[in-house]
Amino acid sequence: KFVVFCDGLDEISAENYSRFNAFVNSVVVDPTMTNRVKFFISSRYQGFKLNDYKNSFKKYSLLSLDISQIHGYIDKYFTLFGGVNSKQCKLLKTMITANTVFHEMANTPILLSLLCVINDITKISDRTALFDEAIIKLLTEHGEIGEDSIEELL
């Protein structure tokens, strides 16, 4: 058996989407492949058209986290990694409650986890800044780059 995970169909060109769609449909209608290959496709809603795919694809949607779930995650994270009473923990909760951009990012579990990782949350203005800071933090933390290499990445 073979499992194919695909993410971000909303981020590819129309031409690549058509090619991907044709490939998936060729596999799912092939009787020799149907029970051997499974597809898991994740995408923002606007990037996926269920009717484009043959056979029985099922569609699932993730619900956004509510504020109590967001705060619960933050508390658990900082209990393990920084102290639930730390300035960073309190500031993150305040920013998420007061700032629409932060609240929207915190609704998504992966983005919420990245928000927790960032040392200086005040540097974050949007998703791009979040990804930049998270990549630098994770690469420096794991010894993949030195502090002197950060400017080169930016």
PDB file of C-alpha atoms in Angstrom:
ATOM      1  CA  LYS A   1       0.000   0.000   0.000  1.00  0.00           C
ATOM      2  CA  PHE A   2       1.046   3.545  -0.694  1.00  0.00           C
ATOM      3  CA  VAL A   3      -0.230   6.764   0.900  1.00  0.00           C
ATOM      4  CA  VAL A   4       0.163  10.130  -0.825  1.00  0.00           C
ATOM      5  CA  PHE A   5      -0.125  13.289   1.282  1.00  0.00           C
ATOM      6  CA  CYS A   6      -0.667  16.527  -0.637  1.00  0.00           C
ATOM      7  CA  ASP A   7      -0.958  19.966   0.892  1.00  0.00           C
ATOM      8  CA  GLY A   8      -1.557  23.447  -0.447  1.00  0.00           C
ATOM      9  CA  LEU A   9      -3.449  22.951  -3.689  1.00  0.00           C
ATOM     10  CA  ASP A  10      -4.509  26.592  -3.432  1.00  0.00           C
ATOM     11  CA  GLU A  11      -0.836  27.559  -3.781  1.00  0.00           C
ATOM     12  CA  ILE A  12      -0.142  25.982  -7.180  1.00  0.00           C
ATOM     13  CA  SER A  13      -0.783  27.317 -10.668  1.00  0.00           C
ATOM     14  CA  ALA A  14      -3.900  26.374 -12.619  1.00  0.00           C
ATOM     15  CA  GLU A  15      -1.738  24.335 -15.009  1.00  0.00           C
ATOM     16  CA  ASN A  16      -0.144  22.334 -12.185  1.00  0.00           C
ATOM     17  CA  TYR A  17      -3.533  21.897 -10.526  1.00  0.00           C
ATOM     18  CA  SER A  18      -4.884  20.394 -13.772  1.00  0.00           C
ATOM     19  CA  ARG A  19      -1.896  18.049 -14.068  1.00  0.00           C
ATOM     20  CA  PHE A  20      -2.204  17.002 -10.420  1.00  0.00           C
ATOM     21  CA  ASN A  21      -5.938  16.449 -10.805  1.00  0.00           C
ATOM     22  CA  ALA A  22      -5.455  14.312 -13.930  1.00  0.00           C
ATOM     23  CA  PHE A  23      -2.838  12.201 -12.144  1.00  0.00           C
ATOM     24  CA  VAL A  24      -5.012  11.623  -9.067  1.00  0.00           C
ATOM     25  CA  ASN A  25      -8.022  10.708 -11.176  1.00  0.00           C
ATOM     26  CA  SER A  26      -5.978   8.288 -13.285  1.00  0.00           C
ATOM     27  CA  VAL A  27      -4.894   6.479 -10.128  1.00  0.00           C
ATOM     28  CA  VAL A  28      -8.248   6.367  -8.334  1.00  0.00           C
ATOM     29  CA  VAL A  29     -10.132   4.935 -11.313  1.00  0.00           C
ATOM     30  CA  ASP A  30      -7.496   2.279 -12.064  1.00  0.00           C
ATOM     31  CA  PRO A  31      -8.832  -0.984 -10.566  1.00  0.00           C
ATOM     32  CA  THR A  32      -5.285  -2.244  -9.945  1.00  0.00           C
ATOM     33  CA  MET A  33      -4.487   0.849  -7.875  1.00  0.00           C
ATOM     34  CA  THR A  34      -7.736   1.651  -6.071  1.00  0.00           C
ATOM     35  CA  ASN A  35      -7.040  -0.449  -2.979  1.00  0.00           C
ATOM     36  CA  ARG A  36      -3.296   0.091  -3.019  1.00  0.00           C
ATOM     37  CA  VAL A  37      -2.993   3.889  -3.168  1.00  0.00           C
ATOM     38  CA  LYS A  38      -4.735   6.348  -0.850  1.00  0.00           C
ATOM     39  CA  PHE A  39      -4.685  10.118  -1.178  1.00  0.00           C
ATOM     40  CA  PHE A  40      -4.917  12.667   1.624  1.00  0.00           C
ATOM     41  CA  ILE A  41      -5.275  16.159   0.231  1.00  0.00           C
ATOM     42  CA  SER A  42      -5.298  19.237   2.427  1.00  0.00           C
ATOM     43  CA  SER A  43      -5.950  22.707   1.148  1.00  0.00           C
ATOM     44  CA  ARG A  44      -7.673  25.918   1.961  1.00  0.00           C
ATOM     45  CA  TYR A  45     -11.292  25.676   0.930  1.00  0.00           C
ATOM     46  CA  GLN A  46     -10.829  27.864  -2.150  1.00  0.00           C
ATOM     47  CA  GLY A  47      -8.040  25.632  -3.455  1.00  0.00           C
ATOM     48  CA  PHE A  48      -9.942  22.374  -3.621  1.00  0.00           C
ATOM     49  CA  LYS A  49     -12.944  21.490  -5.770  1.00  0.00           C
ATOM     50  CA  LEU A  50     -14.376  18.160  -4.651  1.00  0.00           C
ATOM     51  CA  ASN A  51     -16.193  17.703  -7.964  1.00  0.00           C
ATOM     52  CA  ASP A  52     -12.845  17.701  -9.794  1.00  0.00           C
ATOM     53  CA  TYR A  53     -12.047  14.295  -8.292  1.00  0.00           C
ATOM     54  CA  LYS A  54     -13.565  10.954  -9.218  1.00  0.00           C
ATOM     55  CA  ASN A  55     -14.670   8.191  -6.872  1.00  0.00           C
ATOM     56  CA  SER A  56     -15.338   8.717  -3.224  1.00  0.00           C
ATOM     57  CA  PHE A  57     -13.202  11.480  -1.813  1.00  0.00           C
ATOM     58  CA  LYS A  58     -14.463  12.638   1.556  1.00  0.00           C
ATOM     59  CA  LYS A  59     -14.250  16.246   2.611  1.00  0.00           C
ATOM     60  CA  TYR A  60     -13.450  17.253   6.171  1.00  0.00           C
ATOM     61  CA  SER A  61     -13.112  20.757   7.548  1.00  0.00           C
ATOM     62  CA  LEU A  62     -11.177  21.806  10.600  1.00  0.00           C
ATOM     63  CA  LEU A  63     -12.921  24.168  12.939  1.00  0.00           C
ATOM     64  CA  SER A  64     -11.057  27.192  14.205  1.00  0.00           C
ATOM     65  CA  LEU A  65      -9.843  27.084  17.767  1.00  0.00           C
ATOM     66  CA  ASP A  66     -11.864  29.174  20.198  1.00  0.00           C
ATOM     67  CA  ILE A  67     -10.164  31.556  22.629  1.00  0.00           C
ATOM     68  CA  SER A  68     -10.278  29.101  25.547  1.00  0.00           C
ATOM     69  CA  GLN A  69      -8.610  26.411  23.415  1.00  0.00           C
ATOM     70  CA  ILE A  70      -6.001  28.918  22.268  1.00  0.00           C
ATOM     71  CA  HIS A  71      -5.237  29.997  25.836  1.00  0.00           C
ATOM     72  CA  GLY A  72      -5.211  26.362  26.964  1.00  0.00           C
ATOM     73  CA  TYR A  73      -2.622  25.485  24.317  1.00  0.00           C
ATOM     74  CA  ILE A  74      -0.488  28.493  25.256  1.00  0.00           C
ATOM     75  CA  ASP A  75      -0.646  27.561  28.950  1.00  0.00           C
ATOM     76  CA  LYS A  76       0.417  23.977  28.210  1.00  0.00           C
ATOM     77  CA  TYR A  77       3.221  25.114  25.930  1.00  0.00           C
ATOM     78  CA  PHE A  78       4.649  27.599  28.401  1.00  0.00           C
ATOM     79  CA  THR A  79       4.228  25.226  31.344  1.00  0.00           C
ATOM     80  CA  LEU A  80       6.583  22.903  29.484  1.00  0.00           C
ATOM     81  CA  PHE A  81       8.948  25.421  27.898  1.00  0.00           C
ATOM     82  CA  GLY A  82       8.989  28.787  29.564  1.00  0.00           C
ATOM     83  CA  GLY A  83       6.754  29.207  32.535  1.00  0.00           C
ATOM     84  CA  VAL A  84       3.059  29.905  32.310  1.00  0.00           C
ATOM     85  CA  ASN A  85       3.587  33.154  34.247  1.00  0.00           C
ATOM     86  CA  SER A  86       6.359  34.401  31.962  1.00  0.00           C
ATOM     87  CA  LYS A  87       6.174  37.793  30.251  1.00  0.00           C
ATOM     88  CA  GLN A  88       6.239  36.055  26.885  1.00  0.00           C
ATOM     89  CA  CYS A  89       3.192  33.916  27.731  1.00  0.00           C
ATOM     90  CA  LYS A  90       1.191  36.862  29.033  1.00  0.00           C
ATOM     91  CA  LEU A  91       2.142  39.088  26.098  1.00  0.00           C
ATOM     92  CA  LEU A  92       1.158  36.423  23.570  1.00  0.00           C
ATOM     93  CA  LYS A  93      -2.267  36.002  25.168  1.00  0.00           C
ATOM     94  CA  THR A  94      -2.756  39.780  25.227  1.00  0.00           C
ATOM     95  CA  MET A  95      -1.730  40.136  21.573  1.00  0.00           C
ATOM     96  CA  ILE A  96      -4.087  37.344  20.485  1.00  0.00           C
ATOM     97  CA  THR A  97      -6.987  38.844  22.403  1.00  0.00           C
ATOM     98  CA  ALA A  98      -6.386  42.439  21.267  1.00  0.00           C
ATOM     99  CA  ASN A  99      -5.086  42.038  17.722  1.00  0.00           C
ATOM    100  CA  THR A 100      -7.221  40.621  14.895  1.00  0.00           C
ATOM    101  CA  VAL A 101      -4.210  39.451  12.854  1.00  0.00           C
ATOM    102  CA  PHE A 102      -2.804  37.531  15.817  1.00  0.00           C
ATOM    103  CA  HIS A 103      -6.199  36.065  16.631  1.00  0.00           C
ATOM    104  CA  GLU A 104      -6.655  34.821  13.065  1.00  0.00           C
ATOM    105  CA  MET A 105      -3.198  33.221  13.086  1.00  0.00           C
ATOM    106  CA  ALA A 106      -3.839  31.626  16.490  1.00  0.00           C
ATOM    107  CA  ASN A 107      -6.992  29.934  15.148  1.00  0.00           C
ATOM    108  CA  THR A 108      -4.756  27.555  13.200  1.00  0.00           C
ATOM    109  CA  PRO A 109      -2.882  25.041  15.389  1.00  0.00           C
ATOM    110  CA  ILE A 110       0.377  25.083  13.406  1.00  0.00           C
ATOM    111  CA  LEU A 111       0.497  28.886  13.391  1.00  0.00           C
ATOM    112  CA  LEU A 112      -0.341  28.990  17.094  1.00  0.00           C
ATOM    113  CA  SER A 113       2.565  26.664  17.810  1.00  0.00           C
ATOM    114  CA  LEU A 114       4.881  28.940  15.814  1.00  0.00           C
ATOM    115  CA  LEU A 115       3.619  31.982  17.728  1.00  0.00           C
ATOM    116  CA  CYS A 116       4.599  30.215  20.954  1.00  0.00           C
ATOM    117  CA  VAL A 117       8.114  29.517  19.676  1.00  0.00           C
ATOM    118  CA  ILE A 118       8.950  33.126  18.806  1.00  0.00           C
ATOM    119  CA  ASN A 119      11.088  34.936  21.389  1.00  0.00           C
ATOM    120  CA  ASP A 120       9.985  38.468  20.479  1.00  0.00           C
ATOM    121  CA  ILE A 121       6.336  38.418  19.502  1.00  0.00           C
ATOM    122  CA  THR A 122       6.401  42.181  18.859  1.00  0.00           C
ATOM    123  CA  LYS A 123       8.366  41.528  15.630  1.00  0.00           C
ATOM    124  CA  ILE A 124       5.374  39.712  14.141  1.00  0.00           C
ATOM    125  CA  SER A 125       3.063  41.746  11.906  1.00  0.00           C
ATOM    126  CA  ASP A 126       1.748  39.054   9.556  1.00  0.00           C
ATOM    127  CA  ARG A 127       2.216  35.408   8.491  1.00  0.00           C
ATOM    128  CA  THR A 128       5.342  36.159   6.499  1.00  0.00           C
ATOM    129  CA  ALA A 129       7.029  37.730   9.510  1.00  0.00           C
ATOM    130  CA  LEU A 130       5.889  34.783  11.637  1.00  0.00           C
ATOM    131  CA  PHE A 131       7.418  32.275   9.219  1.00  0.00           C
ATOM    132  CA  ASP A 132      10.658  34.288   8.961  1.00  0.00           C
ATOM    133  CA  GLU A 133      11.079  34.492  12.731  1.00  0.00           C
ATOM    134  CA  ALA A 134      10.077  30.863  13.313  1.00  0.00           C
ATOM    135  CA  ILE A 135      12.503  29.547  10.693  1.00  0.00           C
ATOM    136  CA  ILE A 136      15.375  31.554  12.136  1.00  0.00           C
ATOM    137  CA  LYS A 137      14.503  30.518  15.700  1.00  0.00           C
ATOM    138  CA  LEU A 138      14.218  26.831  14.847  1.00  0.00           C
ATOM    139  CA  LEU A 139      17.361  26.734  12.700  1.00  0.00           C
ATOM    140  CA  THR A 140      19.497  28.546  15.280  1.00  0.00           C
ATOM    141  CA  GLU A 141      18.063  26.510  18.139  1.00  0.00           C
ATOM    142  CA  HIS A 142      18.941  23.247  16.422  1.00  0.00           C
ATOM    143  CA  GLY A 143      22.422  24.391  15.435  1.00  0.00           C
ATOM    144  CA  GLU A 144      21.723  24.444  11.710  1.00  0.00           C
ATOM    145  CA  ILE A 145      22.892  28.052  11.387  1.00  0.00           C
ATOM    146  CA  GLY A 146      24.931  30.362  13.570  1.00  0.00           C
ATOM    147  CA  GLU A 147      23.871  33.749  14.840  1.00  0.00           C
ATOM    148  CA  ASP A 148      26.150  35.391  12.249  1.00  0.00           C
ATOM    149  CA  SER A 149      24.230  33.688   9.393  1.00  0.00           C
ATOM    150  CA  ILE A 150      20.846  35.194  10.269  1.00  0.00           C
ATOM    151  CA  GLU A 151      21.377  38.384   8.231  1.00  0.00           C
ATOM    152  CA  GLU A 152      22.179  36.257   5.175  1.00  0.00           C
ATOM    153  CA  LEU A 153      18.820  34.485   5.494  1.00  0.00           C
ATOM    154  CA  LEU A 154      16.900  37.726   5.630  1.00  0.00           C
TER     155      LEU A 154
END
